[in-house]
PDB file of C-alpha atoms in Angstrom:
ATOM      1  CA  UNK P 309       0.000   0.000   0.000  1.00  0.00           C
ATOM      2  CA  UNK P 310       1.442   3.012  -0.911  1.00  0.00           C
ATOM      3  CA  UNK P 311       1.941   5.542   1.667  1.00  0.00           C
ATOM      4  CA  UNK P 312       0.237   8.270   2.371  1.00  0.00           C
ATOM      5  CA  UNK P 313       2.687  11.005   3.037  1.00  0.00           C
ATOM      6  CA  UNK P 314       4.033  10.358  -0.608  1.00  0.00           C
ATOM      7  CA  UNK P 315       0.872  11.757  -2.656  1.00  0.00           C
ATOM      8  CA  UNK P 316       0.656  14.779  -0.305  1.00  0.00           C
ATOM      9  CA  UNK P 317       4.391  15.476  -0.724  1.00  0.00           C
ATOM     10  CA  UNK P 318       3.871  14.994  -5.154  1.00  0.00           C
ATOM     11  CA  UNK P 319       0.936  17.290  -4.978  1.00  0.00           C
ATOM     12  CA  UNK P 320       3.150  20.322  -4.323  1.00  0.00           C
ATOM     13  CA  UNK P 321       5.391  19.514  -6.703  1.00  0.00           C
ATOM     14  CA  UNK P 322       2.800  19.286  -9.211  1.00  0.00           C
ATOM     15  CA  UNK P 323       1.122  22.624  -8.449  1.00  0.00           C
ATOM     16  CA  UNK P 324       4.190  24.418  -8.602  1.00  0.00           C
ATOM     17  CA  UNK P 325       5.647  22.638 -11.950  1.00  0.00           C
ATOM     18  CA  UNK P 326       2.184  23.595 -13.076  1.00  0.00           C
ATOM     19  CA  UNK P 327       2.875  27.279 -12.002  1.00  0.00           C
ATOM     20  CA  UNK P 328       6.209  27.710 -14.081  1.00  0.00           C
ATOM     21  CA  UNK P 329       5.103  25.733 -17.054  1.00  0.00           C
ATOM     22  CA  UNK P 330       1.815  28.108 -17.281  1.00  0.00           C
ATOM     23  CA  UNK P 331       4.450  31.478 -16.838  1.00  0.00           C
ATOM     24  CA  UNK P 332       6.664  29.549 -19.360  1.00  0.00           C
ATOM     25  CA  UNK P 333       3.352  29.204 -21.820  1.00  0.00           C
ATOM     26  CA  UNK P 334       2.382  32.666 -21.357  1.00  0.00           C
ATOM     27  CA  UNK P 335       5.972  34.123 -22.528  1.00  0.00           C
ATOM     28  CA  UNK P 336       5.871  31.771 -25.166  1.00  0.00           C
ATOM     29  CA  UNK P 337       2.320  32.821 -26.598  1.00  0.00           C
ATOM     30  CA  UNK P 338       3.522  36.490 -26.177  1.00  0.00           C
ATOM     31  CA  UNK P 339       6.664  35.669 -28.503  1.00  0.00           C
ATOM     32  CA  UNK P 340       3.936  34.359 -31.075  1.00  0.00           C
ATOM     33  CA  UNK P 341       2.022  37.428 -30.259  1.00  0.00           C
ATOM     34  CA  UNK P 342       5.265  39.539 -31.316  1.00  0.00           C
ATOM     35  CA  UNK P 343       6.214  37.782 -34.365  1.00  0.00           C
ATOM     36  CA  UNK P 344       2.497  37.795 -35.793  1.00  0.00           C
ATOM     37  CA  UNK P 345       2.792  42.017 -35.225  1.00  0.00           C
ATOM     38  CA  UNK P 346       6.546  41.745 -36.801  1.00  0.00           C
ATOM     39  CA  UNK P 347       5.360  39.811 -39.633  1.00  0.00           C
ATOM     40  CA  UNK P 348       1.551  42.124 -40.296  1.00  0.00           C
ATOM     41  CA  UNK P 349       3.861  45.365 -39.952  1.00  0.00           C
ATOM     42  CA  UNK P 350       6.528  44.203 -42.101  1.00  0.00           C
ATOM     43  CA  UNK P 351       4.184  43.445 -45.156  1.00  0.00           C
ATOM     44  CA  UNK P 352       2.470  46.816 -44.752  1.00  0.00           C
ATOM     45  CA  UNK P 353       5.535  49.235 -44.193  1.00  0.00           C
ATOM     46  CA  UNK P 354       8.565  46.783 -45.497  1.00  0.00           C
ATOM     47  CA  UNK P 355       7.347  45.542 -48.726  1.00  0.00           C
ATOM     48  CA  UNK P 356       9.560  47.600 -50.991  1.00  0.00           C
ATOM     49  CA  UNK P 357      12.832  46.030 -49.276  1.00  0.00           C
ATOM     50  CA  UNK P 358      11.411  42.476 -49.302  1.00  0.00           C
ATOM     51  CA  UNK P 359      11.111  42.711 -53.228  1.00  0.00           C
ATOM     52  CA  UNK P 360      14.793  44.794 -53.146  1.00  0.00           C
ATOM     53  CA  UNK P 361      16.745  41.634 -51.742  1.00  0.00           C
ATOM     54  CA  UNK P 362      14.752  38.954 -53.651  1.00  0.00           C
ATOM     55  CA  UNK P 363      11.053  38.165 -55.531  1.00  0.00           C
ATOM     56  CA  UNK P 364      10.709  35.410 -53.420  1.00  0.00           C
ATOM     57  CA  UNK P 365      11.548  37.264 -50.006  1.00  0.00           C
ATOM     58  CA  UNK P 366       7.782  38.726 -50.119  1.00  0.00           C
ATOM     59  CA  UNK P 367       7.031  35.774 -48.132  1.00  0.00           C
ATOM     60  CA  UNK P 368       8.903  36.740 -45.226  1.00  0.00           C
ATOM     61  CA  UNK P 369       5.915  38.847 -43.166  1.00  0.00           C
ATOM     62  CA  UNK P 370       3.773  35.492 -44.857  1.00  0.00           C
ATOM     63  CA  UNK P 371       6.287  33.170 -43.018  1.00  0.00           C
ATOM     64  CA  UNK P 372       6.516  35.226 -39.481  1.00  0.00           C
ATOM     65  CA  UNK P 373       3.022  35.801 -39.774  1.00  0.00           C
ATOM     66  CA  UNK P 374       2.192  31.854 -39.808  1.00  0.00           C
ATOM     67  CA  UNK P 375       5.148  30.798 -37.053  1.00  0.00           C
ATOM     68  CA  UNK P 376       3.178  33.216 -34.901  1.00  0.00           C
ATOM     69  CA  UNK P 377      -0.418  32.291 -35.547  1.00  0.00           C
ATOM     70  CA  UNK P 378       1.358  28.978 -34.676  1.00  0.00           C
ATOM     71  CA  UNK P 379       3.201  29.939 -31.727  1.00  0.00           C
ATOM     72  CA  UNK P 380       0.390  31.284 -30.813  1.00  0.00           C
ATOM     73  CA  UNK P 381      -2.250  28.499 -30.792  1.00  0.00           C
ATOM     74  CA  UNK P 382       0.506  26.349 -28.660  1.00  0.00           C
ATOM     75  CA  UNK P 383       0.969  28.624 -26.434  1.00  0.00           C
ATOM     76  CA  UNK P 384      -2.538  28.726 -25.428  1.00  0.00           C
ATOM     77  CA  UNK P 385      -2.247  24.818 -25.872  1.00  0.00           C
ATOM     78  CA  UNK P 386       0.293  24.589 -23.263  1.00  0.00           C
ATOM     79  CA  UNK P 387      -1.852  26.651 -20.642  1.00  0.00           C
ATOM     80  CA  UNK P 388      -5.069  24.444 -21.783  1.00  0.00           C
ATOM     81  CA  UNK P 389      -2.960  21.122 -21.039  1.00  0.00           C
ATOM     82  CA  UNK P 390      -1.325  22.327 -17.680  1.00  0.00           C
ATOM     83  CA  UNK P 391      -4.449  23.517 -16.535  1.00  0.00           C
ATOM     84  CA  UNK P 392      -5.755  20.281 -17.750  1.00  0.00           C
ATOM     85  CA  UNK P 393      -3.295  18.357 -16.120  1.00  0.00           C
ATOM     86  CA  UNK P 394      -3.338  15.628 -18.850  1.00  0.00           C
ATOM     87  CA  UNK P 395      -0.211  13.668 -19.560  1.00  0.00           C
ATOM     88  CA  UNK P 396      -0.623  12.947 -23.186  1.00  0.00           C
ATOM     89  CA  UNK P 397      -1.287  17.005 -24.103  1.00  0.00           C
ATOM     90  CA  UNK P 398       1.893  17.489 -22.535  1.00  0.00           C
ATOM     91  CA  UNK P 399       3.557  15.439 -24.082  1.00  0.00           C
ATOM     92  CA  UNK P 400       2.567  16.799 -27.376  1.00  0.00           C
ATOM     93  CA  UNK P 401       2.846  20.013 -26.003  1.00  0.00           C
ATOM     94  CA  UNK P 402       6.994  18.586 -25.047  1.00  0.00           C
ATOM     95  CA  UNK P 403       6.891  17.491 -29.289  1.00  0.00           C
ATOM     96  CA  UNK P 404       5.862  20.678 -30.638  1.00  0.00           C
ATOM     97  CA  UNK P 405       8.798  22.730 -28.226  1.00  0.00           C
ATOM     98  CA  UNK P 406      11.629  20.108 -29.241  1.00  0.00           C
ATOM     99  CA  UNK P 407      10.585  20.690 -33.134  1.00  0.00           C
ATOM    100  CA  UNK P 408      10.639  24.431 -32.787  1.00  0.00           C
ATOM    101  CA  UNK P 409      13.924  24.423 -31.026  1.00  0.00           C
ATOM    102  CA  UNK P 410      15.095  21.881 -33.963  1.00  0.00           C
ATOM    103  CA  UNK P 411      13.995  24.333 -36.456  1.00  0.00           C
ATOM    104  CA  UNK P 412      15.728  27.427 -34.833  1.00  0.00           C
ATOM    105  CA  UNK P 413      18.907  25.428 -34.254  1.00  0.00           C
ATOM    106  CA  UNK P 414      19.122  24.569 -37.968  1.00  0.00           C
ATOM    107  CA  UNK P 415      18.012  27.961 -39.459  1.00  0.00           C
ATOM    108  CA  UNK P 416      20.724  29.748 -36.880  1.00  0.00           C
ATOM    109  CA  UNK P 417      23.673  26.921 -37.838  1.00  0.00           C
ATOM    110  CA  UNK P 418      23.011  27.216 -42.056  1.00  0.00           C
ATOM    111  CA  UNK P 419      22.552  30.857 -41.799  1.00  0.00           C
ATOM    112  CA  UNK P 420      26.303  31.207 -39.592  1.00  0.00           C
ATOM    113  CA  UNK P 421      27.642  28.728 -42.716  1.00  0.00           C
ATOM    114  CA  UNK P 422      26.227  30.298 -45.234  1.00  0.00           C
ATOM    115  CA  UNK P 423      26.661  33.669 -44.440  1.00  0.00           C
ATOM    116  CA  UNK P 424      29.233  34.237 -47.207  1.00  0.00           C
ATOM    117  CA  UNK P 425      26.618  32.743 -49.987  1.00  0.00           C
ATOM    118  CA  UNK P 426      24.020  35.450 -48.426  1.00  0.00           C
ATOM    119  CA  UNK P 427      26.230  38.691 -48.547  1.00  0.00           C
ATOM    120  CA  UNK P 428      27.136  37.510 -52.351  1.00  0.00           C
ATOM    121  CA  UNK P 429      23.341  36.901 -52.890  1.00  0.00           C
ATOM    122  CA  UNK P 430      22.210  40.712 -51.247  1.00  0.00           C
ATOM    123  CA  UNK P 431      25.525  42.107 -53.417  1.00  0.00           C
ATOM    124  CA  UNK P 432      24.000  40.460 -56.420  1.00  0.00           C
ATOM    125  CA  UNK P 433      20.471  41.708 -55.871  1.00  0.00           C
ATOM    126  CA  UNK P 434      21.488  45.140 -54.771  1.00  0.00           C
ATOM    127  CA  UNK P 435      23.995  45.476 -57.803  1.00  0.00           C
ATOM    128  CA  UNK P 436      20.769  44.673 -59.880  1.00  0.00           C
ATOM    129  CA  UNK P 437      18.626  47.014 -57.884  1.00  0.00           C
ATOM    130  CA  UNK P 438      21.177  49.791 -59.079  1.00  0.00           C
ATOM    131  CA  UNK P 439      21.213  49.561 -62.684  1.00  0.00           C
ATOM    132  CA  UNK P 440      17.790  49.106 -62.652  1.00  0.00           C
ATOM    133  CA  UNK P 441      16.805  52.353 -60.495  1.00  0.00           C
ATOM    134  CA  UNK P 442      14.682  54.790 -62.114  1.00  0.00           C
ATOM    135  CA  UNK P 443      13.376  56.751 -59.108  1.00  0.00           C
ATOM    136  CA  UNK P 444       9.719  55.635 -59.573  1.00  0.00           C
ATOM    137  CA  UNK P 445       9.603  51.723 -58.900  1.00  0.00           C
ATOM    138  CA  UNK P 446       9.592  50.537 -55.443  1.00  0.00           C
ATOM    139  CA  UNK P 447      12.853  49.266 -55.388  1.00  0.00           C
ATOM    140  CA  UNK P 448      13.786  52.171 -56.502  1.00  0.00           C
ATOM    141  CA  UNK P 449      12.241  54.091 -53.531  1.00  0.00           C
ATOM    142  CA  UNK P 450      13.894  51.242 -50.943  1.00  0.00           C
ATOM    143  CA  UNK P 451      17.249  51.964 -52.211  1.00  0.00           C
ATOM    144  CA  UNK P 452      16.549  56.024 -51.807  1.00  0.00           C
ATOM    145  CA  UNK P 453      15.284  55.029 -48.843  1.00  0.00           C
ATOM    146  CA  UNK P 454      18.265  52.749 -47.396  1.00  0.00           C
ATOM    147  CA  UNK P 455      20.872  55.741 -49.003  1.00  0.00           C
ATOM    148  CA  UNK P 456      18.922  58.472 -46.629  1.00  0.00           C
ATOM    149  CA  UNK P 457      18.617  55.954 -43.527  1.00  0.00           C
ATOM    150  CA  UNK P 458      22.380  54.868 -43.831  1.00  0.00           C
ATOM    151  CA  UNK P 459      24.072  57.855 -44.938  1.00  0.00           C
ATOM    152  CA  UNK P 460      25.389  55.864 -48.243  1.00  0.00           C
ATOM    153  CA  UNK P 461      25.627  55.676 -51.847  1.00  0.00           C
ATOM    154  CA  UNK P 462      25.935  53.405 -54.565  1.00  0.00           C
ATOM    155  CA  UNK P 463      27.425  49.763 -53.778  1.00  0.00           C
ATOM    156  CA  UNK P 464      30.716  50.141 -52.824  1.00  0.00           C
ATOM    157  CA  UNK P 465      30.557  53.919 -53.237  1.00  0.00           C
ATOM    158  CA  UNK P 466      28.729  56.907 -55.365  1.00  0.00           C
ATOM    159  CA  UNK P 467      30.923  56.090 -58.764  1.00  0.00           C
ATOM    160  CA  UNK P 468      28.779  52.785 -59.099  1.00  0.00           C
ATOM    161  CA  UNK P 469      25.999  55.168 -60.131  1.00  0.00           C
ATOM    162  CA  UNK P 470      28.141  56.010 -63.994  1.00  0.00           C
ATOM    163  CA  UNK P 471      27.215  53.186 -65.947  1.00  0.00           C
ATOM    164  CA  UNK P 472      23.805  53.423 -65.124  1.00  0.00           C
ATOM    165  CA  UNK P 473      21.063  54.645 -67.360  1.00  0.00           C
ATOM    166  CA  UNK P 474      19.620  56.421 -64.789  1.00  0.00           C
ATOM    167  CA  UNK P 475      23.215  58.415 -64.073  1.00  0.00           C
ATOM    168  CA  UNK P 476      22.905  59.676 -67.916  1.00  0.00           C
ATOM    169  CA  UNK P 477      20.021  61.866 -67.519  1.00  0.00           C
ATOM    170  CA  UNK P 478      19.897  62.567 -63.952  1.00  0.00           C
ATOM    171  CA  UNK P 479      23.072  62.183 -62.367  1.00  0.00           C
ATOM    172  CA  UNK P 480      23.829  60.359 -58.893  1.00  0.00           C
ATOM    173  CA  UNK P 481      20.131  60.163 -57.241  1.00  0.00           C
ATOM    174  CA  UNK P 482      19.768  63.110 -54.586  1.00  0.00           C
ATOM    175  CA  UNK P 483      19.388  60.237 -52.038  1.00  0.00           C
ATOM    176  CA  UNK P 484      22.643  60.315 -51.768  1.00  0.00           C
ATOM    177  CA  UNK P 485      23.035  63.835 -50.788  1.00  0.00           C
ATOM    178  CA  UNK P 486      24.555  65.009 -47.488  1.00  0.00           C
ATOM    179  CA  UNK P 487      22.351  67.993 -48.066  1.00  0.00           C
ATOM    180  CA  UNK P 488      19.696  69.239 -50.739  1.00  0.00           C
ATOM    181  CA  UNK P 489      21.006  72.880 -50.888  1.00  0.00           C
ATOM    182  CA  UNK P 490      23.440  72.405 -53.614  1.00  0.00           C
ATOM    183  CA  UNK P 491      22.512  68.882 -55.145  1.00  0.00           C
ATOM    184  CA  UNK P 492      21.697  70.254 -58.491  1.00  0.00           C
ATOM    185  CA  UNK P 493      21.513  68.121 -61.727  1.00  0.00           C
ATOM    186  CA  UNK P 494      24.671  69.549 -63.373  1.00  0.00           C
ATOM    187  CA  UNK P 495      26.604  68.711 -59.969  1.00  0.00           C
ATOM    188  CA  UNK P 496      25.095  65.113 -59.788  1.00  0.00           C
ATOM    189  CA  UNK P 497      26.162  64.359 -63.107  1.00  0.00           C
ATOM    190  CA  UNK P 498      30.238  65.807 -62.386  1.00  0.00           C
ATOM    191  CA  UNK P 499      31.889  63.025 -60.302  1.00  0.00           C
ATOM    192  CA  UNK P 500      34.134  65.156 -59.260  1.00  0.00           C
ATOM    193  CA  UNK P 501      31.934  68.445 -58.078  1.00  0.00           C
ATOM    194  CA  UNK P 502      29.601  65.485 -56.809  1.00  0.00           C
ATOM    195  CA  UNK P 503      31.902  64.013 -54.370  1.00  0.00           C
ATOM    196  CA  UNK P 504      31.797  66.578 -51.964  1.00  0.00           C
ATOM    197  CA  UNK P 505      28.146  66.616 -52.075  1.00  0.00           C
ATOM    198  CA  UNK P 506      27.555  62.938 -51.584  1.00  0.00           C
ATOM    199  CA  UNK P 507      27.955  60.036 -49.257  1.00  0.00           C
ATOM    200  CA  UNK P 508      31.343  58.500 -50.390  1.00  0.00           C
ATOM    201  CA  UNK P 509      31.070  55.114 -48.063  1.00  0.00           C
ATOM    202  CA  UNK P 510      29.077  52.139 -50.104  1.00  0.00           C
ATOM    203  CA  UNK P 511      26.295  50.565 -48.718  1.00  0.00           C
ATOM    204  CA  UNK P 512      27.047  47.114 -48.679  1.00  0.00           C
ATOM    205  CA  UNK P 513      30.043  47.785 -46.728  1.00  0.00           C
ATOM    206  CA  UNK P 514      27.876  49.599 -44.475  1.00  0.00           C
ATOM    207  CA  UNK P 515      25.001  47.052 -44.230  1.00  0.00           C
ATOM    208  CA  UNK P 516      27.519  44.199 -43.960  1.00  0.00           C
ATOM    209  CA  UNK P 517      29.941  46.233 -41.725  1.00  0.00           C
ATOM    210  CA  UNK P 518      26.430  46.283 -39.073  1.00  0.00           C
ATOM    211  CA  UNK P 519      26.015  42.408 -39.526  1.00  0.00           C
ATOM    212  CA  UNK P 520      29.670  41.508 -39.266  1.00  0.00           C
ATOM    213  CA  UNK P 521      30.192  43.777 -35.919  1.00  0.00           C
ATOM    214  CA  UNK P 522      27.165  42.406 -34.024  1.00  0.00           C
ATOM    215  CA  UNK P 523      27.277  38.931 -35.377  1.00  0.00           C
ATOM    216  CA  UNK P 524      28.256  37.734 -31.988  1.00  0.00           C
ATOM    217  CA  UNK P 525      25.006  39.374 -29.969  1.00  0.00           C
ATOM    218  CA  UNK P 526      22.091  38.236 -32.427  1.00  0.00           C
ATOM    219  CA  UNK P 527      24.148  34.390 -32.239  1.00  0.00           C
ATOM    220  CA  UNK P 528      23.737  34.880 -28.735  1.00  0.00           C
ATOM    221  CA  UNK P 529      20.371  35.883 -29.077  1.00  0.00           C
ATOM    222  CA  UNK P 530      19.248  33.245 -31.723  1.00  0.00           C
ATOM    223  CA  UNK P 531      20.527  30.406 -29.656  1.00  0.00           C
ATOM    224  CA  UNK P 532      19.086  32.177 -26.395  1.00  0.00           C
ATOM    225  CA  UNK P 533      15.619  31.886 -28.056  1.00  0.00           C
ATOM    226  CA  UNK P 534      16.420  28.127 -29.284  1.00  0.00           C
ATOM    227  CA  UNK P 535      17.356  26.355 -25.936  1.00  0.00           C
ATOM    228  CA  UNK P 536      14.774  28.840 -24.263  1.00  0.00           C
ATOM    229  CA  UNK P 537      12.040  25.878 -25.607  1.00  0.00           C
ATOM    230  CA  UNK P 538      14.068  23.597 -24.152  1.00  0.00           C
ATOM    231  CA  UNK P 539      13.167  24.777 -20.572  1.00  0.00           C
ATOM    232  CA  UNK P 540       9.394  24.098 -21.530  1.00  0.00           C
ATOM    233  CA  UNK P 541      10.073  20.748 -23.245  1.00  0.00           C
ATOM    234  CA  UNK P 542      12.066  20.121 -19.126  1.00  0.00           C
ATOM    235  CA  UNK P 543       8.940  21.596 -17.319  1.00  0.00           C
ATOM    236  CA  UNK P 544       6.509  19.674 -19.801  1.00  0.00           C
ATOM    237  CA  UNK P 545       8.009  16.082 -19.543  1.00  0.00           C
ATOM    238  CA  UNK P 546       8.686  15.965 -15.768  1.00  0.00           C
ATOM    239  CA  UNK P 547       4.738  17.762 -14.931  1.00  0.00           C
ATOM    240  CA  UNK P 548       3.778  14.537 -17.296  1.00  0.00           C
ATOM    241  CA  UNK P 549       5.438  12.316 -15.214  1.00  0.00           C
ATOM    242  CA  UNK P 550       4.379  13.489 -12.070  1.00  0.00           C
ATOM    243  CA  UNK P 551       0.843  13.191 -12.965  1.00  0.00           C
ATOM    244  CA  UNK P 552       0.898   9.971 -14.344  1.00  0.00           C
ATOM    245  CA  UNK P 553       2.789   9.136 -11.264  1.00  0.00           C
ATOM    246  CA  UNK P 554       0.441  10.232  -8.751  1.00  0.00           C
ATOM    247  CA  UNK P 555      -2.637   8.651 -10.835  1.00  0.00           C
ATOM    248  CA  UNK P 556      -0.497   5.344 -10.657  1.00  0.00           C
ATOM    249  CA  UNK P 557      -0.345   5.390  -7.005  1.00  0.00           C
ATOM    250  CA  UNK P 558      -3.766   7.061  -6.616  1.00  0.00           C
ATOM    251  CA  UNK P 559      -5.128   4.096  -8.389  1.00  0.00           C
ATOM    252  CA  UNK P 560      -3.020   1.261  -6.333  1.00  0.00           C
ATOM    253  CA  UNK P 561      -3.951   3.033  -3.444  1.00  0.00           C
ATOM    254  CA  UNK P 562      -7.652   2.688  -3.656  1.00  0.00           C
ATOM    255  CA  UNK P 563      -7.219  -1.049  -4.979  1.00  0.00           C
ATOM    256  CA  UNK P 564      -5.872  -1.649  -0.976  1.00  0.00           C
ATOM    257  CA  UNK P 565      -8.466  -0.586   0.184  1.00  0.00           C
ATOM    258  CA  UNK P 566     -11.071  -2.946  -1.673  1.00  0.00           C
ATOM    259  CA  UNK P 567     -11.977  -5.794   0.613  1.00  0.00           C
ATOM    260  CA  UNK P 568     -10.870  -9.243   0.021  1.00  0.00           C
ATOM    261  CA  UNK P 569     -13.875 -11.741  -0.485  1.00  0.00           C
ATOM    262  CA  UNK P 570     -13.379 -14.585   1.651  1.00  0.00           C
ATOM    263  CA  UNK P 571     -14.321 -18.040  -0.242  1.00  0.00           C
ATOM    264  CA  UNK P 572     -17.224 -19.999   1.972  1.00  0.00           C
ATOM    265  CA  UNK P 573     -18.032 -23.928   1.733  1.00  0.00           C
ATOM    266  CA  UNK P 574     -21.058 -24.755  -0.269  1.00  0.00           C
ATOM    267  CA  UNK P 575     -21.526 -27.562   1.497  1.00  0.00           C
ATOM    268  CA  UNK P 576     -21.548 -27.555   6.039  1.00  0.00           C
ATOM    269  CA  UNK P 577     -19.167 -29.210   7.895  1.00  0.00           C
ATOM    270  CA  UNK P 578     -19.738 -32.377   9.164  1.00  0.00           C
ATOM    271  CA  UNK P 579     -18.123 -33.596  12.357  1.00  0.00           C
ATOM    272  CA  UNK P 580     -17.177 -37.281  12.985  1.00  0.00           C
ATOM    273  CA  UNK P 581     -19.592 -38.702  15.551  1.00  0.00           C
TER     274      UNK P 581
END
């Protein structure tokens, strides 16, 4: 019979794994909540760099729009099944956190291998997005928009801008202009007037510069996130246990208790004369 004293002392145990694996869901629901607001405001305000980099990278604010809807729905799965206290939700609930921090792991690892494949890849596209500027197309306003914001010009500087047909009739684009006052067409279209009216530092160096210097802190942060789901798969697999633990000796306990049936003679006793 098991004793007593051991289900009252896994009862705490249970309310308070129950207690941090609820917090846990909550923060994890409110990371879904951030990446579905990421992912609506990036499609409505950061559509003309998506189609700068890449045709296909319009499906970014698509993609962080799903993983949150996602993230989301588990999160609030997680609370369900802790409030629920049922082993088997939790245990999907512990599947679902190992294959997110699976997914995160990978993405982080190829995108720290391939890093030199993606800075040739934005250097192609942003090459492209150069001799193809015309001032009117939205890729055209992204890179006007990323020479303002960076305080840059051109690729690798504002002399990329001479073999394009753009640079024939209009000079350098007065993006790249330190200051409007005396960015006039006949100076924009004089390299050598022009450089001391323009940015003279590229933007890729710039842009790559910024992901080279702090390539250590968003690591840091990427894997943070990652083994962050670990801590719920921990708090999910050991509430699971615990539960299924204290059913097993709830249910052992109250077979003790049933009363043993004592087998009686059909027939009476007879005693020799």
């Amino acid at each position: 019979m098991p004793s007593p004293s051991r289900r009252l002392q896994t009862k705490p145990v249970i309310t308070c794994l129950k207690t941090f694996l609820i917090s846990y869901s909550l923060i994890f629901w409110f990371t879904g909540v951030i990446l579905l607001a990421v992912g609506v405001w990036g499609k409505v305000n950061l559509e003309a760099y998506f189609s700068l980099a890449t045709e296909k990278s319009t499906n970014a604010p698509y993609v962080l729009i799903g993983t949150g809807a996602i993230i989301v729905i588990f999160g609030l799965f997680g609370c369900f099944a802790t409030c629920r206290g049922s082993p088997w939700m939790l245990k999907l609930y512990a599947m679902f956190l190992t294959l997110v921090f699976l997914a995160e792991l990978v993405a982080g690892i190829s995108g720290f291998l391939f890093r030199h494949e993606i800075k040739a890849k934005l250097a192609g596209t942003y090459q492209d997005a150069i001799h193809t500027y015309n001032g009117t197309t939205p890729r055209s306003h992204a890179v006007d928009t990323i020479q303002r914001t960076l305080a840059c010009c051109g690729m690798n500087n504002y002399t990329d801008w001479l073999g394009t047909d753009y640079f024939k009739d209009h000079g350098i684009p007065t993006s790249c202009c330190k200051e409007s006052v005396n960015c006039t067409v006949e100076i924009l279209k004089d390299l050598d007037k022009a450089a001391k009216e323009v940015y003279s530092v590229g933007c890729f160096k710039t842009v790559t510069s910024a992901m080279e210097s702090n390539l250590g802190i968003i690591a840091g942060i990427s894997f943070g996130i990652a083994f962050f789901q670990l801590i719920g798969v921990f708090l999910a697999c050991c509430l699971s246990r615990y539960i299924t633990n204290n059913q097993l000796i709830e249910v052992s306990g109250y077979n003790s208790f049933e009363p043993s049936v004592v087998p009686s003679s059909s027939q009476p006793s007879q005693h020799p004369p």
